[in-house]
mmCIF file of C-alpha atoms in Angstrom:
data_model
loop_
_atom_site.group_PDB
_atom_site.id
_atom_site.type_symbol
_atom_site.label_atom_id
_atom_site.label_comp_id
_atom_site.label_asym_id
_atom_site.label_seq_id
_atom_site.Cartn_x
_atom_site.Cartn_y
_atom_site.Cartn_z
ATOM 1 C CA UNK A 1 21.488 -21.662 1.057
ATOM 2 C CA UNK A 2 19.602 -25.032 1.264
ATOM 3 C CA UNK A 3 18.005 -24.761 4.543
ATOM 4 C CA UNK A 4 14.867 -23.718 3.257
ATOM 5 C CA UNK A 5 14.517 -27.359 2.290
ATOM 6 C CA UNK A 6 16.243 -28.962 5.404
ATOM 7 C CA UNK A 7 13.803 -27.868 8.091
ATOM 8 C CA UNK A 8 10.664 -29.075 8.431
ATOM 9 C CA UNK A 9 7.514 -27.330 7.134
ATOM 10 C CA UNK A 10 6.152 -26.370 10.812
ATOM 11 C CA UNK A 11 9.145 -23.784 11.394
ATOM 12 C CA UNK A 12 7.436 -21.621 8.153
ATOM 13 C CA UNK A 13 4.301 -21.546 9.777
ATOM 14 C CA UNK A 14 2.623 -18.373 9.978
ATOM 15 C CA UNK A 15 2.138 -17.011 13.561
ATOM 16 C CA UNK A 16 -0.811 -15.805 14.355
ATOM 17 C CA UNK A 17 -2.095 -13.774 16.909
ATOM 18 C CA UNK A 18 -5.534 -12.836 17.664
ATOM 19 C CA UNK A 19 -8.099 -12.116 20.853
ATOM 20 C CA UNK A 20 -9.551 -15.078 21.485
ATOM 21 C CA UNK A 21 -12.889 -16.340 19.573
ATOM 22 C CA UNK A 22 -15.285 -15.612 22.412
ATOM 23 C CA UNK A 23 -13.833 -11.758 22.135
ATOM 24 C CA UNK A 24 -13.823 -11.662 18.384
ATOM 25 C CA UNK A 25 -16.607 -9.840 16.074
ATOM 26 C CA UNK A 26 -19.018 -12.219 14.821
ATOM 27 C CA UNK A 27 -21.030 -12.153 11.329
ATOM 28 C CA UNK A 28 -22.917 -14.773 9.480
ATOM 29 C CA UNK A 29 -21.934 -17.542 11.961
ATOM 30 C CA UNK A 30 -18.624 -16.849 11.993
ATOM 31 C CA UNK A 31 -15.866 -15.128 14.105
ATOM 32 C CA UNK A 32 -13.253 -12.856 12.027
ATOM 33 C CA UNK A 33 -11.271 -15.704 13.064
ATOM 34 C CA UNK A 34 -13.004 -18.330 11.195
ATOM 35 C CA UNK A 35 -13.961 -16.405 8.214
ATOM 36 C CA UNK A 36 -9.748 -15.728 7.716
ATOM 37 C CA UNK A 37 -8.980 -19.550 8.130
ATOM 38 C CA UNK A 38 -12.073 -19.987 6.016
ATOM 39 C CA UNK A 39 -11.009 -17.908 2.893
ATOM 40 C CA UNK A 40 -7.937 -17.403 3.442
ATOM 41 C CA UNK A 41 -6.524 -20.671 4.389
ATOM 42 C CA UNK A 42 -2.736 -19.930 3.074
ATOM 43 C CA UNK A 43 -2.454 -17.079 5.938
ATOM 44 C CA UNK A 44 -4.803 -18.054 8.572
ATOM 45 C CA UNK A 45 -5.245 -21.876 8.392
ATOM 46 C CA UNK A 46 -2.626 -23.343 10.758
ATOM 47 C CA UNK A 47 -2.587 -26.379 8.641
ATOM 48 C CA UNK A 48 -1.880 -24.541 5.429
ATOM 49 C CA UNK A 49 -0.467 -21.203 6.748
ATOM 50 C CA UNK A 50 3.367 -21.154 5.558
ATOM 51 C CA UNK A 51 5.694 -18.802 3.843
ATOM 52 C CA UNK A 52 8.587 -20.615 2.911
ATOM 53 C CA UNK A 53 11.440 -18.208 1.150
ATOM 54 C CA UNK A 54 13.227 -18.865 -2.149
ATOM 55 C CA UNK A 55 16.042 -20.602 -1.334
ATOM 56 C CA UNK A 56 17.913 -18.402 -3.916
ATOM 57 C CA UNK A 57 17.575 -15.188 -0.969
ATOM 58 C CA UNK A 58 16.459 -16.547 2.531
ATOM 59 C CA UNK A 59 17.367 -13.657 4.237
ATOM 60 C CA UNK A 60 15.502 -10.167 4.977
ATOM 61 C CA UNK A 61 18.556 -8.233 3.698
ATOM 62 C CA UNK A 62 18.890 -10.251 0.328
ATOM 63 C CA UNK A 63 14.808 -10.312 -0.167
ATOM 64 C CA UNK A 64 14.762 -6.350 0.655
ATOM 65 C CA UNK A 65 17.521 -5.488 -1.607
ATOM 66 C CA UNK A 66 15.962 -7.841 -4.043
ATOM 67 C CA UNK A 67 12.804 -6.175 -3.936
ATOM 68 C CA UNK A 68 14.265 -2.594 -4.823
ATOM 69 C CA UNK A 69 15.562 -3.891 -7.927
ATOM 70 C CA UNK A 70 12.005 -5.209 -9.106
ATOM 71 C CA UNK A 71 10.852 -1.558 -8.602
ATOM 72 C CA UNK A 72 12.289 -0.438 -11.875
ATOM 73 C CA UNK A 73 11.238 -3.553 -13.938
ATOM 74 C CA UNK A 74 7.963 -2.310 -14.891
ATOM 75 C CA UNK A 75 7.810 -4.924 -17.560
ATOM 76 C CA UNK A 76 7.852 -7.640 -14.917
ATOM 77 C CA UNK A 77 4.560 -6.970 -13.628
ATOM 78 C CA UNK A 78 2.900 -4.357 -16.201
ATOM 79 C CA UNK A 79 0.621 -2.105 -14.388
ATOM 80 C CA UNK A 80 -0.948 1.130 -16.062
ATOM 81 C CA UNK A 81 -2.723 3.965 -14.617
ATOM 82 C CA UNK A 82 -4.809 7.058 -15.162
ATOM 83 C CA UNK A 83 -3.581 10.077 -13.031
ATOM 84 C CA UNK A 84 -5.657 12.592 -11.054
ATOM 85 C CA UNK A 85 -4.086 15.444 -8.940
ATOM 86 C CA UNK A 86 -6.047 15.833 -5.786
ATOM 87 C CA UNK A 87 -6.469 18.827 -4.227
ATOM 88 C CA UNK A 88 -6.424 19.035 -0.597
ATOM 89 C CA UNK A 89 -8.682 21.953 1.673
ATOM 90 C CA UNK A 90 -5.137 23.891 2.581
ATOM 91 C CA UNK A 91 -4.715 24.118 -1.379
ATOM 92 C CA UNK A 92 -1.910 21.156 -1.342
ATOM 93 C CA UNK A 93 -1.891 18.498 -4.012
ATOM 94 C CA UNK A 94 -1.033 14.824 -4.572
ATOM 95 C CA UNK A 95 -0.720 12.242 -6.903
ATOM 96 C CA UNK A 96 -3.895 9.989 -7.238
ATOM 97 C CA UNK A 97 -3.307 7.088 -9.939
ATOM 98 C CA UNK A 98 -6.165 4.913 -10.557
ATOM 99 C CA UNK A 99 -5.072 1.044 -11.647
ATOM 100 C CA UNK A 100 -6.323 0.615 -15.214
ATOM 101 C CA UNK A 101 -8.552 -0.985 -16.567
ATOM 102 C CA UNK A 102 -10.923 1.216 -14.691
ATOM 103 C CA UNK A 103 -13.273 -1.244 -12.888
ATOM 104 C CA UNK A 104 -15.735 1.358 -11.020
ATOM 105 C CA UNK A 105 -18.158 2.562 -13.422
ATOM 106 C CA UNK A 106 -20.687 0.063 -11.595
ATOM 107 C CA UNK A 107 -22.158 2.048 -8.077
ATOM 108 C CA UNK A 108 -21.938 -0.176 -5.344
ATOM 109 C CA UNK A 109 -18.198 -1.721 -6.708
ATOM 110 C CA UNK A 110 -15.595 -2.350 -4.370
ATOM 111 C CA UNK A 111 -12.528 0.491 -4.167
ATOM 112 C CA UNK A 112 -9.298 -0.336 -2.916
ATOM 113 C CA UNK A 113 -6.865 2.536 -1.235
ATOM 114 C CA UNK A 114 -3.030 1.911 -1.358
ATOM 115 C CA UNK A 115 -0.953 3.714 0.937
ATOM 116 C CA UNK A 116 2.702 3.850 0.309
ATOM 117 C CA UNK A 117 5.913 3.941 2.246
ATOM 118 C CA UNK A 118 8.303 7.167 2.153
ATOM 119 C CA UNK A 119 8.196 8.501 -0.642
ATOM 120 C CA UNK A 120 7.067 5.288 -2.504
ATOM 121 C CA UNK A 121 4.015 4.780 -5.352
ATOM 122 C CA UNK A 122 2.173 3.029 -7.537
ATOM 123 C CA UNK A 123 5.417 2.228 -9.744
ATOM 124 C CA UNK A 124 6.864 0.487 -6.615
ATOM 125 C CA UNK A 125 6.765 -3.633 -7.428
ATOM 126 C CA UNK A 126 5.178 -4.284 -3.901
ATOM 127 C CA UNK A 127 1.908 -2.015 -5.102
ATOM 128 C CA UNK A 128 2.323 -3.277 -8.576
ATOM 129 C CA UNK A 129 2.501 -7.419 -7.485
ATOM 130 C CA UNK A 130 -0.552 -6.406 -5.786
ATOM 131 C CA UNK A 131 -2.630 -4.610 -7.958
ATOM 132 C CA UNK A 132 -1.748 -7.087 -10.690
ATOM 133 C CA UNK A 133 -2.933 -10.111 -8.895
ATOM 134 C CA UNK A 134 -6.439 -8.019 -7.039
ATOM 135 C CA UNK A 135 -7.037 -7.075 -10.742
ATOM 136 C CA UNK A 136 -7.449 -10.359 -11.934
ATOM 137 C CA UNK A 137 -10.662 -13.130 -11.291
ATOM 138 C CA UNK A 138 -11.732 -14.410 -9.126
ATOM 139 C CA UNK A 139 -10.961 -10.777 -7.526
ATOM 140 C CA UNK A 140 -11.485 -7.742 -10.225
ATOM 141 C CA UNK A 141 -11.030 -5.011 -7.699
ATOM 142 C CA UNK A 142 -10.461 -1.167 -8.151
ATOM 143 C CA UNK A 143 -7.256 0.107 -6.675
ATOM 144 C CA UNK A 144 -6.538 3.680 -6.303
ATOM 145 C CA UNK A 145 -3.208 4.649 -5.082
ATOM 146 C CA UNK A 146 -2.674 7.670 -2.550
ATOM 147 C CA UNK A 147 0.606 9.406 -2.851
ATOM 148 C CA UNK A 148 2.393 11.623 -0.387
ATOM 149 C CA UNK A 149 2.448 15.447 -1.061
ATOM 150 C CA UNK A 150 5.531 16.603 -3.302
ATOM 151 C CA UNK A 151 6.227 12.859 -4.817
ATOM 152 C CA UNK A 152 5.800 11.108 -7.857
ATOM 153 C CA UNK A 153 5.874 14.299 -10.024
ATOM 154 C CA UNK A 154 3.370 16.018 -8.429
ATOM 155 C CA UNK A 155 5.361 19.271 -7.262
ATOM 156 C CA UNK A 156 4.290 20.780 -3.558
ATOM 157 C CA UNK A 157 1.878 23.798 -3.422
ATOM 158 C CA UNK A 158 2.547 24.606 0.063
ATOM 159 C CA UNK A 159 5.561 24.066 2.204
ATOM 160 C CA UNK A 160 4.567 20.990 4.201
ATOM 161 C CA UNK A 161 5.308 17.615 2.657
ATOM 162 C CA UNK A 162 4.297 14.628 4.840
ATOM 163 C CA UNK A 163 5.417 13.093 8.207
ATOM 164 C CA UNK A 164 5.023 9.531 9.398
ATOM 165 C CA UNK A 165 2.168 10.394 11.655
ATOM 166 C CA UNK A 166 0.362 12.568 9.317
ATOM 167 C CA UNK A 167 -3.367 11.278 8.767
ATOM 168 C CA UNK A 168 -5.040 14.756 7.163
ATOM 169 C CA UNK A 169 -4.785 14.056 4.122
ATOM 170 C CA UNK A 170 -5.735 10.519 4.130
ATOM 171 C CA UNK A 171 -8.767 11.459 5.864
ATOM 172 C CA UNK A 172 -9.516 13.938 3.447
ATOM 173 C CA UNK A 173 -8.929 11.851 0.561
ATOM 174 C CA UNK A 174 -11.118 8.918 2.233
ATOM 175 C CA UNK A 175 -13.943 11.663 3.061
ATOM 176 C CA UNK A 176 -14.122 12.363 -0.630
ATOM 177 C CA UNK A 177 -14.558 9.102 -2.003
ATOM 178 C CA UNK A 178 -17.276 8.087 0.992
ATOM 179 C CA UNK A 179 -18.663 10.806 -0.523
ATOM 180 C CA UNK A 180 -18.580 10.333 -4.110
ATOM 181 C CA UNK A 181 -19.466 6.944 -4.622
ATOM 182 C CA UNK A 182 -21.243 5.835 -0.898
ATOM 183 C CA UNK A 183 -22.700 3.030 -1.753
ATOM 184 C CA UNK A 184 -18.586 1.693 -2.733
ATOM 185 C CA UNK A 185 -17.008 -0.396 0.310
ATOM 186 C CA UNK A 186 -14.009 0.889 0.820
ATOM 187 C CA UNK A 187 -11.046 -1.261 2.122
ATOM 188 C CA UNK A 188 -7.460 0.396 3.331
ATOM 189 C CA UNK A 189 -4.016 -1.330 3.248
ATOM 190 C CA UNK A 190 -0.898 0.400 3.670
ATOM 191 C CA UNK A 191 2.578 0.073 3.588
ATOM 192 C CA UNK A 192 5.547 0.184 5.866
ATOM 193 C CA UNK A 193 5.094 3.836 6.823
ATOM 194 C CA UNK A 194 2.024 4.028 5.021
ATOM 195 C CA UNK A 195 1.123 1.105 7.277
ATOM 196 C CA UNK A 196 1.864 3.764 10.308
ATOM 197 C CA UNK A 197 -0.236 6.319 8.558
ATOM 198 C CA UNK A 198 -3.115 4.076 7.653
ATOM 199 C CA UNK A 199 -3.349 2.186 11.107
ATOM 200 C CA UNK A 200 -2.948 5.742 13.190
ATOM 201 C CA UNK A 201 -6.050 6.695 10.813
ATOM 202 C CA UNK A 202 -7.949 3.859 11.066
ATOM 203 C CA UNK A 203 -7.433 4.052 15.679
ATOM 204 C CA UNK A 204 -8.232 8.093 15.227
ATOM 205 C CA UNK A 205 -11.733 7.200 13.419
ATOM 206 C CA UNK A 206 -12.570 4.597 15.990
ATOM 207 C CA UNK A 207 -16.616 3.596 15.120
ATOM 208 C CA UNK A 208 -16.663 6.949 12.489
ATOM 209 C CA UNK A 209 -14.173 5.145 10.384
ATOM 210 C CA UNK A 210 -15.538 4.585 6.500
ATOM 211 C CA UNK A 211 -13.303 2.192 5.325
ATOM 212 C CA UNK A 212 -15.108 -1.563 5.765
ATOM 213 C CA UNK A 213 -11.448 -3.241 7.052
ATOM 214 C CA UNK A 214 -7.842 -2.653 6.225
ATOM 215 C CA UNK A 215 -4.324 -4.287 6.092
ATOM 216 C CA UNK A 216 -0.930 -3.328 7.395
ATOM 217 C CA UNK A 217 2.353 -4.540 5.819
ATOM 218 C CA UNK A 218 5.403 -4.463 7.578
ATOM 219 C CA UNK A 219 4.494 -1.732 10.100
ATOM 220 C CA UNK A 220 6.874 0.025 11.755
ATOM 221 C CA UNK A 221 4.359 0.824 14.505
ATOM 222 C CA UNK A 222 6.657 2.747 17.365
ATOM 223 C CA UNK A 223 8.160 5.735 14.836
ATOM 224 C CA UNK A 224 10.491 6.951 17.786
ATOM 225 C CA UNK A 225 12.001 3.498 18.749
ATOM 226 C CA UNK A 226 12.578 2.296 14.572
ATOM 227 C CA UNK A 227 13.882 6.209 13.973
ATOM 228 C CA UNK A 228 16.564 5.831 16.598
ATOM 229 C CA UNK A 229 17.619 2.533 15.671
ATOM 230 C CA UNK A 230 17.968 4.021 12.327
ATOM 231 C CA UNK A 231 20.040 6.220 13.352
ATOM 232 C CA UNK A 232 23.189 4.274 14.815
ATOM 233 C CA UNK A 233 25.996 4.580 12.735
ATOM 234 C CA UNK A 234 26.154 1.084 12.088
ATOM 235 C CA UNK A 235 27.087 -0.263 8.278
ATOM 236 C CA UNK A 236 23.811 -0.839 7.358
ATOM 237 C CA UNK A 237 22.017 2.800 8.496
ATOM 238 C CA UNK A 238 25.292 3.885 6.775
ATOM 239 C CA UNK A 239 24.972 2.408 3.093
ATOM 240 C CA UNK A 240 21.751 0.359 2.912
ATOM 241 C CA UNK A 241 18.176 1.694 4.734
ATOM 242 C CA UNK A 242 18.505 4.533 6.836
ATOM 243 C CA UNK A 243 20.413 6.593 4.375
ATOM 244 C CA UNK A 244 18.567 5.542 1.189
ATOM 245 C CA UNK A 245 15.028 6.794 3.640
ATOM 246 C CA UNK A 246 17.299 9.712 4.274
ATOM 247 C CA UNK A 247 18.136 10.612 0.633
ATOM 248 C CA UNK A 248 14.509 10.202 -0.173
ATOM 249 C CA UNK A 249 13.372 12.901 1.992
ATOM 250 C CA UNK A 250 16.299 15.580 0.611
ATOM 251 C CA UNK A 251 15.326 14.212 -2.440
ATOM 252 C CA UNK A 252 11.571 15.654 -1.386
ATOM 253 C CA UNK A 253 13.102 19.081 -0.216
ATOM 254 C CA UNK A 254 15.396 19.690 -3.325
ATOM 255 C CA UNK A 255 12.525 18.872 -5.718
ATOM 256 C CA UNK A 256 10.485 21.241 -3.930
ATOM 257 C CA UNK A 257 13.029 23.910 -2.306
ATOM 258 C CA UNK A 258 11.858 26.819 -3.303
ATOM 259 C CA UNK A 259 8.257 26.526 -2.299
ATOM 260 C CA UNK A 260 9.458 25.356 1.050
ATOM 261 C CA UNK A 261 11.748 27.968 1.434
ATOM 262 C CA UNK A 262 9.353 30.551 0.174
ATOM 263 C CA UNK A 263 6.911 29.294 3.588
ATOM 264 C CA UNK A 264 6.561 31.893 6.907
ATOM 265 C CA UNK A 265 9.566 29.436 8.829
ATOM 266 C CA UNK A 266 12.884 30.200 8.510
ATOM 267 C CA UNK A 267 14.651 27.458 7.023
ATOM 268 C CA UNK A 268 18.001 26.423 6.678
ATOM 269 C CA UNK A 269 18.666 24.995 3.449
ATOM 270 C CA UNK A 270 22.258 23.803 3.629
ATOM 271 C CA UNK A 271 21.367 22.020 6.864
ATOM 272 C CA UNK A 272 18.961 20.063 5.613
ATOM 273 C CA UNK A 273 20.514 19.238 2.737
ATOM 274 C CA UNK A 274 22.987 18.015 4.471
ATOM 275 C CA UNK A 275 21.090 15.894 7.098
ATOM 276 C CA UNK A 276 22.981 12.780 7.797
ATOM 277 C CA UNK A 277 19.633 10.616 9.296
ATOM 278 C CA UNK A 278 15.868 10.580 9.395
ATOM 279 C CA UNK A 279 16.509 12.218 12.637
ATOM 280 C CA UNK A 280 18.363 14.961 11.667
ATOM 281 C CA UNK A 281 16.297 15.672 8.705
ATOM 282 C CA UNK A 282 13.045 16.297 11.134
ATOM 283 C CA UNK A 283 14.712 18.165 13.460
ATOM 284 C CA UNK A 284 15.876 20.732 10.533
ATOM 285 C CA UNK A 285 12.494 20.843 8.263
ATOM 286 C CA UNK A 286 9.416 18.316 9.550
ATOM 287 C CA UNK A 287 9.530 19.864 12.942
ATOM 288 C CA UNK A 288 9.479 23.403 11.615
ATOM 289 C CA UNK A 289 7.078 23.877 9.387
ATOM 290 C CA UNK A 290 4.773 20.813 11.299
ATOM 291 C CA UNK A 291 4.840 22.863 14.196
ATOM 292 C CA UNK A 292 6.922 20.494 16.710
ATOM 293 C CA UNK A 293 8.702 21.363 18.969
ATOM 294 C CA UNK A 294 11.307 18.015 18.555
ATOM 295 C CA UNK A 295 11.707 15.038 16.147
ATOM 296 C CA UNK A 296 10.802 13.124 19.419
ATOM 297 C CA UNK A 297 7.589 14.807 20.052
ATOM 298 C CA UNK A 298 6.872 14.324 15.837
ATOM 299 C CA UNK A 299 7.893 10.554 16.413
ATOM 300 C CA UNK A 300 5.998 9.711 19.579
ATOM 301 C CA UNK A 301 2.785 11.268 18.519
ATOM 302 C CA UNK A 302 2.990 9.904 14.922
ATOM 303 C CA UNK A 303 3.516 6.310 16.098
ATOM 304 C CA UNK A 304 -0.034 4.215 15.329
ATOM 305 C CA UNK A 305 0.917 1.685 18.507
ATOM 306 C CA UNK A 306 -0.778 4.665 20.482
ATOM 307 C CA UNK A 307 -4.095 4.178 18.604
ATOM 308 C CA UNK A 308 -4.664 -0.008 18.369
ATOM 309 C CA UNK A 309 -6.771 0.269 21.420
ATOM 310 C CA UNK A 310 -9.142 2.469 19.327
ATOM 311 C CA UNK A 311 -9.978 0.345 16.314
ATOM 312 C CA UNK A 312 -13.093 -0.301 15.337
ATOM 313 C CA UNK A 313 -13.142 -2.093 12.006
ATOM 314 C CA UNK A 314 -11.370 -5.611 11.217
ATOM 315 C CA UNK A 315 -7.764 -5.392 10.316
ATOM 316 C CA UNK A 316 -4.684 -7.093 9.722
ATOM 317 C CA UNK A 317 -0.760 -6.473 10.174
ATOM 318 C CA UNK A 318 1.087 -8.639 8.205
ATOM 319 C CA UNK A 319 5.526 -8.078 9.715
ATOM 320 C CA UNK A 320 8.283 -10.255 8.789
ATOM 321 C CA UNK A 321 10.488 -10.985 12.098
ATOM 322 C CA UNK A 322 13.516 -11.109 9.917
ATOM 323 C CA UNK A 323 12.835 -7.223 8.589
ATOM 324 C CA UNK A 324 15.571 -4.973 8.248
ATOM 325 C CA UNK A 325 13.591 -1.553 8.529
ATOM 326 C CA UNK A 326 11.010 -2.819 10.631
ATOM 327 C CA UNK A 327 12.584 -4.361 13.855
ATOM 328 C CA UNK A 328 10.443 -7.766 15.654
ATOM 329 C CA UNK A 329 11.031 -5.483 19.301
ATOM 330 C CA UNK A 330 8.322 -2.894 17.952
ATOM 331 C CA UNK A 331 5.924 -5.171 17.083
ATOM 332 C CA UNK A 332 2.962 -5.252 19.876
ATOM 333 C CA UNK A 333 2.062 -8.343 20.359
ATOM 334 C CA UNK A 334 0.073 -7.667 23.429
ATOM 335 C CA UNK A 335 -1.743 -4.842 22.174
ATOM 336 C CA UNK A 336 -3.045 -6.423 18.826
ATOM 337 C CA UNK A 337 -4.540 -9.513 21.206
ATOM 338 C CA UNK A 338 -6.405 -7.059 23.617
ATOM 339 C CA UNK A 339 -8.370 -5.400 20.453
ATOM 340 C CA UNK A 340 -10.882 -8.133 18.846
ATOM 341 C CA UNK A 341 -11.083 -5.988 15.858
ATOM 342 C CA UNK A 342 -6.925 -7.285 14.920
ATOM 343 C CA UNK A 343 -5.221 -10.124 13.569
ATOM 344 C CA UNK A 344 -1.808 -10.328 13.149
ATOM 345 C CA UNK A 345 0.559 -12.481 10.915
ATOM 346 C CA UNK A 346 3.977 -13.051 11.687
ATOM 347 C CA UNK A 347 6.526 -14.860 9.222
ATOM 348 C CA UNK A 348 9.992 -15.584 9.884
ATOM 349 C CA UNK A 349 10.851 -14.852 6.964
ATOM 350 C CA UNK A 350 10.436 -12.021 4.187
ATOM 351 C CA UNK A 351 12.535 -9.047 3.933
ATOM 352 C CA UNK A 352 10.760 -5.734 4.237
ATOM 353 C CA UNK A 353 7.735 -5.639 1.880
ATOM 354 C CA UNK A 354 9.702 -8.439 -0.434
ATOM 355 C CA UNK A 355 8.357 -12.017 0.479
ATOM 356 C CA UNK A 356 9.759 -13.921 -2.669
ATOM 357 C CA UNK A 357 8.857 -17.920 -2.722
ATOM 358 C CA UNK A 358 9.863 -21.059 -5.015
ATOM 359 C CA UNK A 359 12.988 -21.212 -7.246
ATOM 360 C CA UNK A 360 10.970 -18.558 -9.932
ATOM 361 C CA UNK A 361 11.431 -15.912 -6.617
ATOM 362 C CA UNK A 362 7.619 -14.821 -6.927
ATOM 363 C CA UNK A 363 5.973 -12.992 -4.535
ATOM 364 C CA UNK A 364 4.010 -14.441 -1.927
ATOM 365 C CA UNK A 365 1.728 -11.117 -0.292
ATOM 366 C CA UNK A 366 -0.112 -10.320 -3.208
ATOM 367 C CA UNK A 367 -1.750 -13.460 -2.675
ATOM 368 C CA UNK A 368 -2.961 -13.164 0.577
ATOM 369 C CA UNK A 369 -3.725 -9.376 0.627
ATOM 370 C CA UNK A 370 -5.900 -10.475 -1.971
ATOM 371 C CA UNK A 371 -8.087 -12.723 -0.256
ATOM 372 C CA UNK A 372 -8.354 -10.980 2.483
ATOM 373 C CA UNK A 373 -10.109 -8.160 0.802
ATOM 374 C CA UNK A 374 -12.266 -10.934 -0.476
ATOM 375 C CA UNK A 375 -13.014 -12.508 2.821
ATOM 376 C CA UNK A 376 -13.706 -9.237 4.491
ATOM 377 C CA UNK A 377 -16.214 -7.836 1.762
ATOM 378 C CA UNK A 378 -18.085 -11.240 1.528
ATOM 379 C CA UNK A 379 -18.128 -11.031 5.529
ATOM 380 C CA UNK A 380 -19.036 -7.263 5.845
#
């Protein structure tokens, strides 16, 4: 499709929206406003702020699909990592790979946290664009990556896995490297429902909160209203999102069955198995052995919209209004303009998590994720 090059420049702008500059924090002279258009002009900058798609996949189904198939082209954007199994205070473990070379020998040096989405990692090509790019001058940032219990070959040790509202073991995890290295800013950013997970987090801390500012990608922010869209048996919950989300978290239980099963709830196995959404799935396992007493309850109380108001550290949501997974309705608007402490970026364009530019279909977030770590640790 050529339209990409047909309209005119102004309908790619990036959509911001923001308290207004009398509300916002201010440091050194300048708002969080101003520092944003200052250093990151290609996000922030209405003059410069565009994200124009490749014209080879304009659309958020094409770029989404697009990006899936990146995540098993490691070669494509090399990325190595040293491993560590973290052990949480209920004796559960997860996956914590450290980006390589390791760049945090020096006290003091800045330590990036990566959330993924469902079952997602550091292989994923969204964590790896990043990394690759943050790694490199005039950046050189450590990035840690912070898996979800019973993924990425880490096996479960108890029977609870994860659940989109679950914030325990980020917290813990977060607690530990305060901890460890406290003189070490520590900046957030999470993805799609690690974006949930890290923004509920962030809202729970309020003031207490150790991380220095975060970022939110694609953020489904209402669980129960995305969840229930996800579950209309329409072609695409059928054969594309929903049921690939869906086979991820069987894929979870399988992997892991007989520790879960082995747990004090009674469990059926062949029901869950055999869970048709995200929906059902909860309702037969998350619920359970989370203590819920329905995949509503888990949904409305996991949802991070609840917990904007509460945000005390700078941070930005980054959502594509064309997003397959992530629908424009559950974005708040509203909400994100009441809190000084938020900026939000809206594109037309970009797919869930993909945001490929130019004829060479490169990725466009890395970039600005980027320098917005850099703006916010040169504004701290």
């Amino acid at each position: 499709m050529l339209y990409t090059a047909l309209l005119p420049k102004w309908w790619f702008k990036v959509q911001l929206t923001h308290a207004p500059p009398e509300k916002q924090p201010r440091r050194s002279g300048r708002t969080l406003g101003e520092q944003l258009k200052t250093m990151c002009p290609t996000l922030a900058d209405p003059a410069k702020a565009h994200y124009i798609p490749s014209w080879v996949m304009p659309g958020g189904d094409m770029q989404t699909i697009y990006l899936y198939t990146q995540h098993f082209k490691p070669a494509g954007c090399p990325v190595s990592y040293e491993r560590d199994i973290f052990e949480f205070s209920d004796g559960g473990k997860a996956a914590i790979d450290w980006a390589q070379p390791r760049r945090d020998a020096v006290p003091g040096s800045p330590l990036i946290i990566l959330v993924p989405g469902i079952a997602g990692g550091s292989h994923d090509y969204y964590a790896r664009s990043f990394i690759h790019r943050v790694s490199q001058q005039p950046y050189g940032y450590q990035v840690v990556v912070l898996h979800s219990r019973g993924c990425n070959g880490v096996d479960l040790h108890t029977p609870k896995a994860f659940h989109a509202g679950m914030t325990e073991d980020l917290r813990e995890f977060v607690k530990h490297l305060a901890e460890s290295r406290p003189k070490s800013p520590l900046i957030g950013i999470g993805f799609s429902l690690g974006a949930n997970i890290l923004t509920k987090y962030v809202g729970e801390e309020g003031a207490s909160c150790r991380l220095v500012a975060a970022a939110s990608v694609c953020n489904p922010f209402d669980i129960d209203t995305t969840v229930r869209a996800m579950c209309l048996p329409t072609i695409k919950n059928r054969f594309l999102y929903a049921a690939a989300l869906t086979r991820s978290l069987i894929s979870v239980f399988t992997s892991n069955q007989k520790v879960i099963l082995a747990g004090e709830v009674a469990l059926d196995a062949k029901r869950i198995v055999s869970a048709r959404n995200i929906n059902e799935f909860n309702e037969e396992y998350t619920i359970k052995v989370f203590g819920y007493q329905s995949a509503k309850e888990l949904n409305v109380g996991g949802s991070c919209i609840h917990y904007l108001k509460d945000i005390q550290v700078p941070m930005l949501f980054i959502n594509a209004l064309d997003d397959p997974m992530c629908y424009r309705r559950t974005i708040p608007f509203d909400d994100i303009a009441k809190n000084p402490n938020l900026v939000l970026a809206c594109t037309r364009y970009g797919g869930h998590l993909a945001y490929f530019e130019g004829t060479s279909v490169t990725p466009w977030l890395p970039g600005q994720l980027a320098s917005f770590v850099q703006a916010m640790l040169k504004w701290r």
